Amino acid sequence: MQFPLTLTHFLSRARDFFGTTEVVSRRPDKSLHRHTWRDVVDRTARLANALTKLGVRPGARVATLCWNHTAHLEAWLAAPCMGAVVHTLNLRLHPNELAYIARHAEDDVIIVDRSLLPLFHKFKDQVPSLRHVLVVPDDGEVDPVNGLDYEKTIAAASAEFAWPELPENQAAMICYTSGTTGNPKGVLYSHRSIVLHTLVSCMRDTLGVGEADTVLPVVPMFHAAAWGLPFDAIATGAKLVFPGPHLDPGSLLELMAKERVTVAGGVPTIWLGILAMLDADPKKFDLSAIRAMVIGGSAAPASLIDGFKKRHDLSVQHAWGMTETSPLGTVSRTKRAQADASPEVKLAALASQGYACAFVEQRHVGENGQRLPWDGETMGELEVRGPWVAQSYLGGEGVDRFTADGWFKTGDVATIDREGFVRITDRSKDVIKSGGEWISSVALENALMSHPAVLEAAVFAGRHPKWDERPLAAIVLKPNQQATAEQLRAHLEGQFAKFWLPDDFLFVTAIPRTSTGKFLKSKLRADYGDHLMK
Ligand code: AMP
């Protein structure tokens, strides 16, 4: 049969087969709100009726400015399944950027958390396309001057909605890249691309989410669709737990223990904080239910993966992806061929970005676009293609990122070994070129973060009169720990060629970050780039 791959199928499936399984949300006051999949599907239909009444037409953009919670998920389901498009706005962006993005996407209606109204009010007047505002009463009553109360509006609407039969290539969701240079670019996901991404994500060798899982997306729903984790949950009928705005290690650990979370996903910073807290008090939280902690968004240091396993018997699942790849691209796990390998070899495989998941194809190319050998050494730009990889940006921007033969240029520099394991060595704009040789900042950072006194390390290019660029390391030490530049240098010696060693170590209190929690190296270069010229 020609059966369309649309998200609508997930709705009836969740209601009919997993109707009593919980979807839990934490509010700003830390209270937990419990719904079931049946409630969520009913509320999604009510929202679709309410949006229809507000005049939302097929193809219109329904924006969200929300933390991770149940109402946000309802927007993710209602808008696409009624034929509109959900557009997630990143609440960590500057109001001017938000205004640009909401204008660019031509957002029609917005669903915004009451707790985020102060941010919304800073840019709402710059988005002329916005016709209606629905306010989620997450931290108190909604004043009608600010918009319609989300809960009251959906309560007044019918729980029956005649979901249209949509073509699978219909647009479902828009996410913008978190560009650190230039304007963010829009990426459109279709029903088909999300469904296929979900199916492959739930394969045992990918993230392997199943009905028995309890999934905690720590990664924000505005960051590359929370890596698809909420879709994995509804497709399989897993229990879903949303953290709301409480993303500090203590709150997350408490939630994981209380709700018996089995799979949680977040960026390395989140897990570095969690590991430090567990190390300080290993017995405080019962994490015996945890099966996998998915780490992506930037490289997971080997010491982090090793520390969780050795000290707390917790397994990390390292994954690489991008907004442009929906986001799953590669996932790391050891293969049969490594079953008898040494712990060091296994750890190196787990700390790599892994190999492409089913239906994603990978290659890396040199400066003239020639394919490079999979020898584990030759660095080149990683390119991917697949059914959930973008074929263009919204509005036809960034055409230079797409090759004539149908591949997407990731902008990541990587090596690929014989087994297909990808190792991201840098973003192409962060690569350090010293006397014409490339130095991997990521490899140096990983090694530095394995030093017991180092909490975080970011290595970046400093301008140099003789070598053009030399590596500099910005270091954040763990509380009450000490390490000198000489000690850190000694720690790296022997692991790297001499010319790779940073020329200096700058001890800082915090490393600047992007809106999605990555090290903001452009800021480090701007602040300290001339350090070696003095
Ligand atoms: P975003 O679209 O914001 O998710 O950013 C995508 C970029 O994050 C990629 O192009 C990589 O540079 C980086 N990234 C994501 N996952 C990883 C990972 N596991 N290891 C290293 N870099 C990563």
Coordinates of C-alpha atoms and ligand atoms in Angstrom, one line a residue:
M1 CA 0.0 0.0 0.0
Q2 CA 1.0 3.6 -0.5
F3 CA 0.7 4.6 3.1
P4 CA 1.8 8.2 4.0
L5 CA 4.6 8.5 6.6
T6 CA 2.9 11.3 8.7
L7 CA 3.0 12.2 12.3
T8 CA -0.8 11.8 12.5
H9 CA -0.3 8.0 12.8
F10 CA 1.6 8.5 16.1
L11 CA -1.5 10.2 17.6
S12 CA -3.9 7.4 17.3
R13 CA -1.2 4.8 18.1
A14 CA -0.3 6.6 21.4
R15 CA -4.0 6.9 22.4
D16 CA -5.0 3.4 21.5
F17 CA -2.0 1.4 22.7
F18 CA -0.3 3.5 25.3
G19 CA -3.1 5.6 26.6
T20 CA -2.3 5.2 30.3
T21 CA 1.4 5.9 30.1
E22 CA 2.5 9.1 31.6
V23 CA 3.9 12.3 30.2
V24 CA 5.3 14.3 33.1
S25 CA 6.3 18.0 33.1
R26 CA 8.1 20.1 35.7
R27 CA 6.9 23.7 36.1
P28 CA 8.9 26.7 37.2
D29 CA 7.8 26.2 40.8
K30 CA 9.2 22.6 40.5
S31 CA 5.8 21.0 40.9
L32 CA 5.3 17.9 38.6
H33 CA 2.3 17.8 36.3
R34 CA 1.2 14.5 35.1
H35 CA -0.8 13.6 32.0
T36 CA -1.2 10.4 30.0
W37 CA -0.7 9.8 26.3
R38 CA -4.5 9.7 26.0
D39 CA -4.7 13.2 27.6
V40 CA -1.9 14.5 25.4
V41 CA -3.7 13.3 22.2
D42 CA -7.0 14.7 23.4
R43 CA -5.4 18.0 24.3
T44 CA -3.6 18.0 20.9
A45 CA -7.0 17.7 19.1
R46 CA -8.4 20.6 21.3
L47 CA -5.4 22.7 20.4
A48 CA -5.9 21.9 16.6
N49 CA -9.5 23.0 17.0
A50 CA -8.5 26.2 18.8
L51 CA -5.9 27.1 16.2
T52 CA -8.4 26.4 13.4
K53 CA -10.7 28.8 15.1
L54 CA -7.9 31.4 15.3
G55 CA -7.7 31.1 11.5
V56 CA -4.5 29.1 11.3
R57 CA -4.4 27.8 7.7
P58 CA -2.5 24.9 6.1
G59 CA 1.2 25.9 5.8
A60 CA 0.9 28.7 8.4
R61 CA 3.7 28.9 11.0
V62 CA 2.8 28.2 14.7
A63 CA 5.8 29.4 16.7
T64 CA 6.7 28.2 20.2
L65 CA 8.8 30.1 22.8
C66 CA 8.7 27.5 25.5
W67 CA 10.7 25.3 27.9
N68 CA 10.4 21.6 27.5
H69 CA 6.9 20.6 28.7
T70 CA 3.7 18.9 27.7
A71 CA 2.0 21.9 26.1
H72 CA 5.1 22.4 23.9
L73 CA 4.8 18.8 22.7
E74 CA 1.1 19.4 22.0
A75 CA 2.1 22.3 19.7
W76 CA 4.6 20.0 18.0
L77 CA 1.8 17.6 17.2
A78 CA -1.2 19.8 16.6
A79 CA 0.3 22.2 14.1
P80 CA 1.9 19.6 11.8
C81 CA -1.0 17.2 11.9
M82 CA -3.5 19.9 11.0
G83 CA -1.3 20.8 8.0
A84 CA 0.4 23.8 9.6
V85 CA 4.1 24.1 10.6
V86 CA 5.5 24.3 14.1
H87 CA 8.5 26.7 14.5
T88 CA 10.5 26.4 17.7
L89 CA 12.2 29.6 18.9
N90 CA 15.4 29.4 20.9
L91 CA 14.7 31.3 24.2
R92 CA 18.5 31.8 24.7
L93 CA 18.8 34.1 21.7
H94 CA 19.0 37.9 21.8
P95 CA 15.6 39.5 21.2
N96 CA 16.9 41.0 18.0
E97 CA 17.8 37.6 16.7
L98 CA 14.4 36.2 17.8
A99 CA 12.7 39.1 15.9
Y100 CA 14.8 38.3 12.8
I101 CA 13.9 34.6 12.9
A102 CA 10.2 35.0 13.7
R103 CA 10.0 37.6 10.8
H104 CA 11.9 35.4 8.5
A105 CA 9.7 32.4 9.2
E106 CA 6.6 34.6 9.0
D107 CA 5.2 33.3 12.2
D108 CA 1.4 33.5 12.3
V109 CA 0.6 32.5 15.9
I110 CA 2.9 32.0 18.9
I111 CA 2.6 29.8 21.9
V112 CA 4.7 31.3 24.7
D113 CA 5.3 30.4 28.4
R114 CA 4.0 33.0 30.8
S115 CA 7.5 32.8 32.5
L116 CA 9.0 33.9 29.1
L117 CA 6.7 36.9 28.5
P118 CA 9.4 39.4 29.5
L119 CA 11.6 38.0 26.7
F120 CA 8.7 37.9 24.2
H121 CA 7.7 41.5 24.9
K122 CA 11.2 42.6 23.9
F123 CA 10.7 41.5 20.3
K124 CA 7.0 40.9 19.6
D125 CA 6.4 44.4 18.1
Q126 CA 9.1 43.6 15.5
V127 CA 7.1 40.7 14.1
P128 CA 4.3 42.1 12.0
S129 CA 3.0 38.7 10.8
L130 CA 2.0 37.6 14.4
R131 CA -1.8 37.6 14.7
H132 CA -2.4 35.7 18.0
V133 CA -0.6 34.9 21.2
L134 CA -1.4 31.9 23.3
V135 CA 0.1 32.0 26.8
V136 CA 0.9 28.8 28.7
P137 CA 0.2 29.6 32.4
D138 CA 3.3 27.9 33.7
D139 CA 3.9 30.3 36.5
G140 CA 0.6 31.9 37.3
E141 CA -2.6 33.3 35.8
V142 CA -2.6 34.8 32.3
D143 CA -3.5 38.5 32.1
P144 CA -5.7 38.8 29.0
V145 CA -3.7 41.8 27.8
N146 CA -0.8 39.4 27.1
G147 CA -2.9 37.0 25.1
L148 CA -5.2 34.0 25.3
D149 CA -4.7 31.6 28.2
Y150 CA -3.6 28.3 26.6
E151 CA -5.3 26.1 29.1
K152 CA -8.6 27.9 29.0
T153 CA -8.6 28.1 25.2
I154 CA -8.0 24.4 24.7
A155 CA -10.5 23.5 27.5
A156 CA -13.2 25.4 25.6
A157 CA -12.4 23.5 22.3
S158 CA -13.6 20.0 21.3
A159 CA -11.4 17.0 21.8
E160 CA -12.5 15.6 18.4
F161 CA -10.6 16.9 15.4
A162 CA -10.9 15.5 11.8
W163 CA -7.2 15.1 11.1
P164 CA -6.7 15.6 7.4
E165 CA -4.9 13.0 5.2
L166 CA -1.6 14.8 4.5
P167 CA 1.0 14.0 1.9
E168 CA 4.1 12.7 3.6
N169 CA 6.3 15.4 2.1
Q170 CA 4.2 18.1 3.7
A171 CA 6.2 20.5 5.9
A172 CA 6.0 19.8 9.6
M173 CA 8.6 21.7 11.6
I174 CA 11.1 24.6 11.2
C175 CA 14.3 24.9 13.2
Y176 CA 16.9 27.6 12.8
T177 CA 20.6 26.9 13.0
S178 CA 22.4 28.4 16.0
G179 CA 24.8 30.2 13.7
T180 CA 27.7 31.9 15.5
T181 CA 28.5 34.0 12.4
G182 CA 25.9 35.5 10.1
N183 CA 22.2 35.2 10.4
P184 CA 20.6 31.9 11.6
K185 CA 19.3 29.8 8.7
G186 CA 15.9 28.0 8.6
V187 CA 15.7 24.2 8.1
L188 CA 12.4 22.6 7.3
Y189 CA 11.6 19.0 8.3
S190 CA 8.8 17.2 6.6
H191 CA 6.4 14.6 8.1
R192 CA 8.3 11.9 6.2
S193 CA 11.7 13.0 7.3
I194 CA 10.7 13.1 11.0
V195 CA 9.0 9.7 10.8
L196 CA 12.0 8.1 9.1
H197 CA 14.3 9.8 11.6
T198 CA 12.2 8.4 14.4
L199 CA 12.2 4.9 13.1
V200 CA 15.9 4.8 12.7
S201 CA 16.5 6.5 16.0
C202 CA 14.5 3.8 17.7
M203 CA 16.6 1.0 16.2
R204 CA 18.5 -0.9 18.8
D205 CA 21.9 0.2 17.5
T206 CA 20.9 3.8 17.3
L207 CA 19.3 5.2 20.5
G208 CA 17.1 2.1 20.8
V209 CA 14.1 3.8 22.5
G210 CA 11.3 1.4 23.3
E211 CA 8.0 1.2 25.1
A212 CA 9.7 0.3 28.4
D213 CA 11.8 3.4 28.4
T214 CA 11.3 6.6 30.3
V215 CA 12.8 9.4 28.2
L216 CA 14.1 12.7 29.6
P217 CA 14.9 15.2 26.9
V218 CA 17.2 17.6 28.7
V219 CA 18.2 19.1 25.4
P220 CA 15.8 21.9 24.6
M221 CA 12.9 21.3 22.2
F222 CA 14.2 24.3 20.4
H223 CA 17.6 22.7 19.8
A224 CA 17.3 20.5 16.7
A225 CA 13.9 19.1 17.8
A226 CA 15.3 17.9 21.1
W227 CA 17.2 15.4 18.9
G228 CA 13.8 13.8 18.1
L229 CA 13.5 12.2 21.6
P230 CA 9.9 13.3 22.1
F231 CA 9.0 11.8 18.7
D232 CA 10.8 8.6 19.7
A233 CA 8.7 8.5 22.9
I234 CA 5.3 9.0 21.2
A235 CA 6.1 6.5 18.4
T236 CA 7.0 3.8 20.9
G237 CA 4.7 4.7 23.7
A238 CA 7.6 5.3 26.1
K239 CA 7.0 7.4 29.2
L240 CA 8.2 11.0 28.7
V241 CA 9.6 13.3 31.4
F242 CA 10.1 17.0 30.7
P243 CA 12.4 19.1 32.9
G244 CA 10.9 22.5 32.3
P245 CA 13.3 25.3 33.1
H246 CA 15.3 23.3 35.8
L247 CA 18.4 22.2 34.1
D248 CA 21.0 22.4 36.9
P249 CA 22.6 19.1 37.9
G250 CA 20.8 18.7 41.2
S251 CA 17.4 19.2 39.8
L252 CA 18.0 16.8 36.9
L253 CA 19.5 14.1 39.1
E254 CA 16.5 14.4 41.5
L255 CA 14.1 14.1 38.5
M256 CA 16.0 11.2 37.0
A257 CA 15.9 9.3 40.2
K258 CA 12.3 10.0 41.1
E259 CA 10.8 9.2 37.7
R260 CA 13.1 6.2 37.1
V261 CA 14.4 7.7 33.8
T262 CA 16.1 5.2 31.5
V263 CA 17.3 7.4 28.6
A264 CA 18.3 11.1 29.0
G265 CA 19.8 13.3 26.3
G266 CA 21.8 16.5 26.7
V267 CA 24.9 18.5 25.7
P268 CA 28.3 17.7 27.4
T269 CA 28.1 20.7 29.7
I270 CA 25.0 19.3 31.4
W271 CA 26.7 15.9 31.9
L272 CA 30.0 17.4 33.1
G273 CA 28.0 19.1 35.9
I274 CA 26.1 15.9 36.7
L275 CA 29.3 13.8 36.8
A276 CA 30.9 16.3 39.2
M277 CA 27.9 16.2 41.5
L278 CA 27.8 12.4 41.4
D279 CA 31.5 12.2 42.2
A280 CA 31.0 14.5 45.2
D281 CA 28.2 12.3 46.6
P282 CA 27.9 9.0 44.7
K283 CA 25.2 7.5 46.9
K284 CA 22.8 10.5 47.0
F285 CA 20.7 9.6 43.8
D286 CA 19.4 6.2 42.8
L287 CA 20.2 6.1 39.1
S288 CA 19.8 2.3 38.7
A289 CA 17.1 2.7 36.1
I290 CA 19.4 4.6 33.6
R291 CA 20.2 2.6 30.5
A292 CA 21.8 5.3 28.4
M293 CA 22.8 8.9 28.6
V294 CA 22.8 10.4 25.2
I295 CA 25.5 13.1 24.7
G296 CA 25.8 15.2 21.6
G297 CA 25.8 18.8 20.4
S298 CA 29.6 19.0 20.9
A299 CA 32.2 16.3 21.6
A300 CA 31.8 14.2 24.7
P301 CA 35.3 14.0 26.3
A302 CA 36.6 10.4 26.7
S303 CA 37.2 11.2 30.4
L304 CA 33.5 12.0 30.8
I305 CA 32.4 8.7 29.2
D306 CA 35.0 6.8 31.2
G307 CA 34.2 8.6 34.5
F308 CA 30.5 7.7 34.3
K309 CA 31.2 4.1 33.5
K310 CA 34.1 3.4 35.9
R311 CA 32.9 5.4 38.9
H312 CA 29.1 5.1 38.6
D313 CA 28.5 2.2 36.1
L314 CA 26.5 4.5 33.8
S315 CA 26.7 4.2 30.0
V316 CA 27.1 7.1 27.7
Q317 CA 25.8 7.1 24.1
H318 CA 27.7 9.6 22.1
A319 CA 26.0 10.9 19.0
W320 CA 26.8 13.5 16.4
G321 CA 24.3 15.6 14.5
M322 CA 23.2 19.0 13.3
T323 CA 20.0 21.0 13.0
E324 CA 20.4 20.3 9.2
T325 CA 20.4 16.6 9.9
S326 CA 17.2 16.5 12.0
P327 CA 19.7 15.9 13.9
L328 CA 20.9 12.3 14.1
G329 CA 23.9 11.6 11.8
T330 CA 26.2 9.3 13.5
V331 CA 26.1 7.3 16.7
S332 CA 28.9 5.6 18.5
R333 CA 28.9 2.1 19.8
T334 CA 31.5 -0.6 19.7
K335 CA 31.2 -3.2 17.0
R336 CA 31.6 -7.0 16.9
A337 CA 35.1 -6.4 15.6
Q338 CA 36.0 -4.6 18.8
A339 CA 34.5 -7.2 21.2
D340 CA 37.9 -8.4 22.4
A341 CA 39.7 -5.1 22.1
S342 CA 41.5 -3.5 25.0
P343 CA 39.5 -1.1 27.3
E344 CA 41.5 1.8 25.7
V345 CA 40.5 0.9 22.2
K346 CA 36.8 0.5 23.2
L347 CA 36.8 3.8 25.0
A348 CA 38.4 5.5 21.9
A349 CA 35.5 4.0 19.8
L350 CA 32.9 5.2 22.2
A351 CA 34.4 8.7 22.4
S352 CA 34.5 9.0 18.6
Q353 CA 31.4 10.3 16.9
G354 CA 30.7 6.8 15.7
Y355 CA 29.4 5.8 12.2
A356 CA 26.4 6.9 10.2
C357 CA 23.1 5.5 11.3
A358 CA 20.9 3.7 8.7
F359 CA 20.0 5.8 5.7
V360 CA 22.6 8.4 6.4
E361 CA 25.7 8.3 4.2
Q362 CA 29.0 9.8 5.1
R363 CA 32.2 10.8 3.4
H364 CA 35.0 13.3 4.0
V365 CA 36.6 15.4 1.3
G366 CA 39.7 17.5 0.8
E367 CA 40.0 21.1 -0.3
N368 CA 39.2 20.4 -3.9
G369 CA 36.3 18.2 -3.0
Q370 CA 38.2 14.9 -3.6
R371 CA 37.2 12.0 -1.4
L372 CA 39.7 11.1 1.3
P373 CA 40.9 7.7 2.5
W374 CA 39.3 6.1 5.6
D375 CA 42.6 5.7 7.3
G376 CA 41.8 7.3 10.6
E377 CA 44.4 10.0 10.0
T378 CA 43.5 12.2 7.0
M379 CA 41.4 15.2 8.0
G380 CA 38.8 16.6 5.7
E381 CA 35.4 18.2 5.7
L382 CA 32.6 15.7 6.6
E383 CA 29.7 15.5 4.1
V384 CA 26.5 13.6 4.6
R385 CA 23.3 12.8 2.8
G386 CA 20.1 11.0 3.7
P387 CA 16.3 11.3 3.8
W388 CA 16.4 13.6 6.9
V389 CA 19.3 15.8 5.8
A390 CA 18.4 19.2 4.5
Q391 CA 18.5 19.7 0.7
S392 CA 18.4 23.5 1.1
Y393 CA 17.9 26.3 3.6
L394 CA 14.6 28.2 3.9
G395 CA 14.6 31.0 1.4
G396 CA 17.4 29.4 -0.6
E397 CA 20.2 30.8 1.6
G398 CA 23.5 29.1 2.0
V399 CA 23.6 27.4 -1.4
D400 CA 27.4 26.9 -1.0
R401 CA 26.7 24.2 1.7
F402 CA 25.2 21.8 -0.8
T403 CA 27.3 20.0 -3.4
A404 CA 26.4 19.5 -7.0
D405 CA 26.2 15.8 -6.5
G406 CA 23.7 16.0 -3.7
W407 CA 25.7 16.0 -0.4
F408 CA 25.5 18.5 2.5
K409 CA 28.7 20.1 3.6
T410 CA 28.7 19.9 7.4
G411 CA 31.5 22.4 8.1
D412 CA 33.0 19.8 10.5
V413 CA 36.5 18.6 10.0
A414 CA 36.9 14.9 10.7
T415 CA 38.9 11.8 10.2
I416 CA 37.3 8.5 9.3
D417 CA 38.9 5.1 10.2
R418 CA 38.7 1.8 8.4
E419 CA 35.6 0.7 10.4
G420 CA 33.9 3.9 9.4
F421 CA 34.2 5.6 12.8
V422 CA 34.2 9.4 12.4
R423 CA 36.3 11.6 14.7
I424 CA 35.3 15.3 14.6
T425 CA 38.5 17.2 15.0
D426 CA 37.1 20.7 14.6
R427 CA 34.5 23.0 13.2
S428 CA 36.2 24.2 10.0
K429 CA 36.2 27.8 11.3
D430 CA 37.8 26.7 14.6
V431 CA 40.6 24.6 13.1
I432 CA 44.0 25.8 14.1
K433 CA 46.5 26.1 11.3
S434 CA 50.0 26.3 12.7
G435 CA 52.7 26.8 10.0
G436 CA 50.4 25.2 7.5
E437 CA 49.7 22.1 9.7
W438 CA 46.2 21.4 11.2
I439 CA 45.9 21.0 14.9
S440 CA 42.7 19.5 16.4
S441 CA 41.4 21.6 19.2
V442 CA 38.9 18.9 20.1
A443 CA 41.6 16.3 20.7
L444 CA 43.5 18.7 22.9
E445 CA 40.3 19.7 24.9
N446 CA 39.5 16.0 25.5
A447 CA 42.9 15.4 26.8
L448 CA 42.9 18.4 29.0
M449 CA 39.5 17.5 30.4
S450 CA 40.9 14.2 31.5
H451 CA 43.2 16.0 34.0
P452 CA 41.6 15.6 37.5
A453 CA 41.8 19.4 38.3
V454 CA 40.2 20.5 35.0
L455 CA 36.4 21.1 34.8
E456 CA 36.3 22.5 31.2
A457 CA 38.9 23.3 28.5
A458 CA 38.5 25.1 25.2
V459 CA 41.4 25.3 22.8
F460 CA 41.4 28.0 20.1
A461 CA 43.6 29.7 17.7
G462 CA 45.8 32.6 18.8
R463 CA 47.5 34.8 16.2
H464 CA 51.2 34.2 16.0
P465 CA 53.9 36.3 14.3
K466 CA 55.8 33.3 12.9
W467 CA 53.4 30.4 12.7
D468 CA 50.2 32.4 11.8
E469 CA 48.2 30.6 14.5
R470 CA 49.1 28.7 17.6
P471 CA 46.8 26.8 20.0
L472 CA 45.8 28.6 23.3
A473 CA 43.9 26.8 26.0
A474 CA 41.2 28.4 28.2
I475 CA 40.9 26.4 31.4
V476 CA 38.2 26.4 34.1
L477 CA 39.4 24.5 37.2
K478 CA 37.2 22.4 39.4
P479 CA 36.3 24.1 42.7
N480 CA 39.1 23.8 45.2
Q481 CA 41.5 22.3 42.7
Q482 CA 44.8 23.6 41.4
A483 CA 46.9 23.0 38.3
T484 CA 49.6 25.1 36.8
A485 CA 50.3 25.7 33.1
E486 CA 53.4 23.6 33.5
Q487 CA 51.4 20.7 34.9
L488 CA 48.8 20.8 32.2
R489 CA 51.6 21.0 29.5
A490 CA 53.2 17.9 31.1
H491 CA 49.9 16.1 31.1
L492 CA 49.6 16.6 27.3
E493 CA 53.2 15.8 26.5
G494 CA 53.6 12.3 25.2
Q495 CA 50.0 12.2 24.0
F496 CA 50.6 14.7 21.1
A497 CA 53.3 15.9 18.7
K498 CA 55.2 18.7 20.3
F499 CA 54.0 21.4 17.9
W500 CA 50.4 20.6 19.0
L501 CA 50.9 21.7 22.6
P502 CA 49.2 25.0 23.5
D503 CA 51.6 27.9 23.7
D504 CA 49.8 29.2 26.8
F505 CA 47.1 28.2 29.3
L506 CA 44.6 30.9 30.3
F507 CA 42.8 30.3 33.6
V508 CA 39.3 31.7 33.4
T509 CA 36.2 31.5 35.5
A510 CA 33.8 30.5 32.7
I511 CA 34.1 29.6 29.0
P512 CA 31.7 31.7 26.8
R513 CA 28.9 29.7 25.3
T514 CA 26.5 29.7 22.4
S515 CA 22.8 29.7 22.8
T516 CA 22.8 25.9 22.6
G517 CA 25.6 25.4 25.2
K518 CA 28.6 25.0 23.0
F519 CA 32.0 26.7 23.5
L520 CA 31.9 30.1 21.7
K521 CA 35.4 30.1 20.3
S522 CA 34.8 33.2 18.2
K523 CA 34.5 35.1 21.5
L524 CA 37.6 33.5 22.9
R525 CA 39.5 34.4 19.7
A526 CA 38.1 38.0 19.9
D527 CA 39.1 38.3 23.6
Y528 CA 42.4 36.5 23.7
G529 CA 43.4 36.0 20.0
D530 CA 46.2 38.6 20.2
H531 CA 47.6 37.2 23.5
L532 CA 50.8 35.8 21.8
M533 CA 51.4 39.0 19.7
K534 CA 52.1 41.0 22.8
Ligands
AMP1 P1 23.6 22.3 16.0 O1 23.0 22.5 14.7 O2 23.5 23.5 16.8 O3 23.2 21.1 16.7 O4 25.2 22.2 15.8 C1 25.7 21.2 15.0 C2 27.2 21.1 15.2 O5 27.5 20.7 16.6 C3 27.9 20.1 14.4 O6 28.2 20.6 13.1 C4 29.2 19.9 15.2 O7 30.2 20.9 15.0 C5 28.7 20.0 16.6 N1 28.5 18.7 17.2 C6 27.3 18.1 17.3 N2 27.4 16.9 17.9 C7 28.8 16.7 18.1 C8 29.6 15.6 18.7 N3 29.1 14.5 19.2 N4 30.9 15.8 18.7 C9 31.5 16.9 18.2 N5 30.8 18.0 17.6 C10 29.4 17.8 17.6

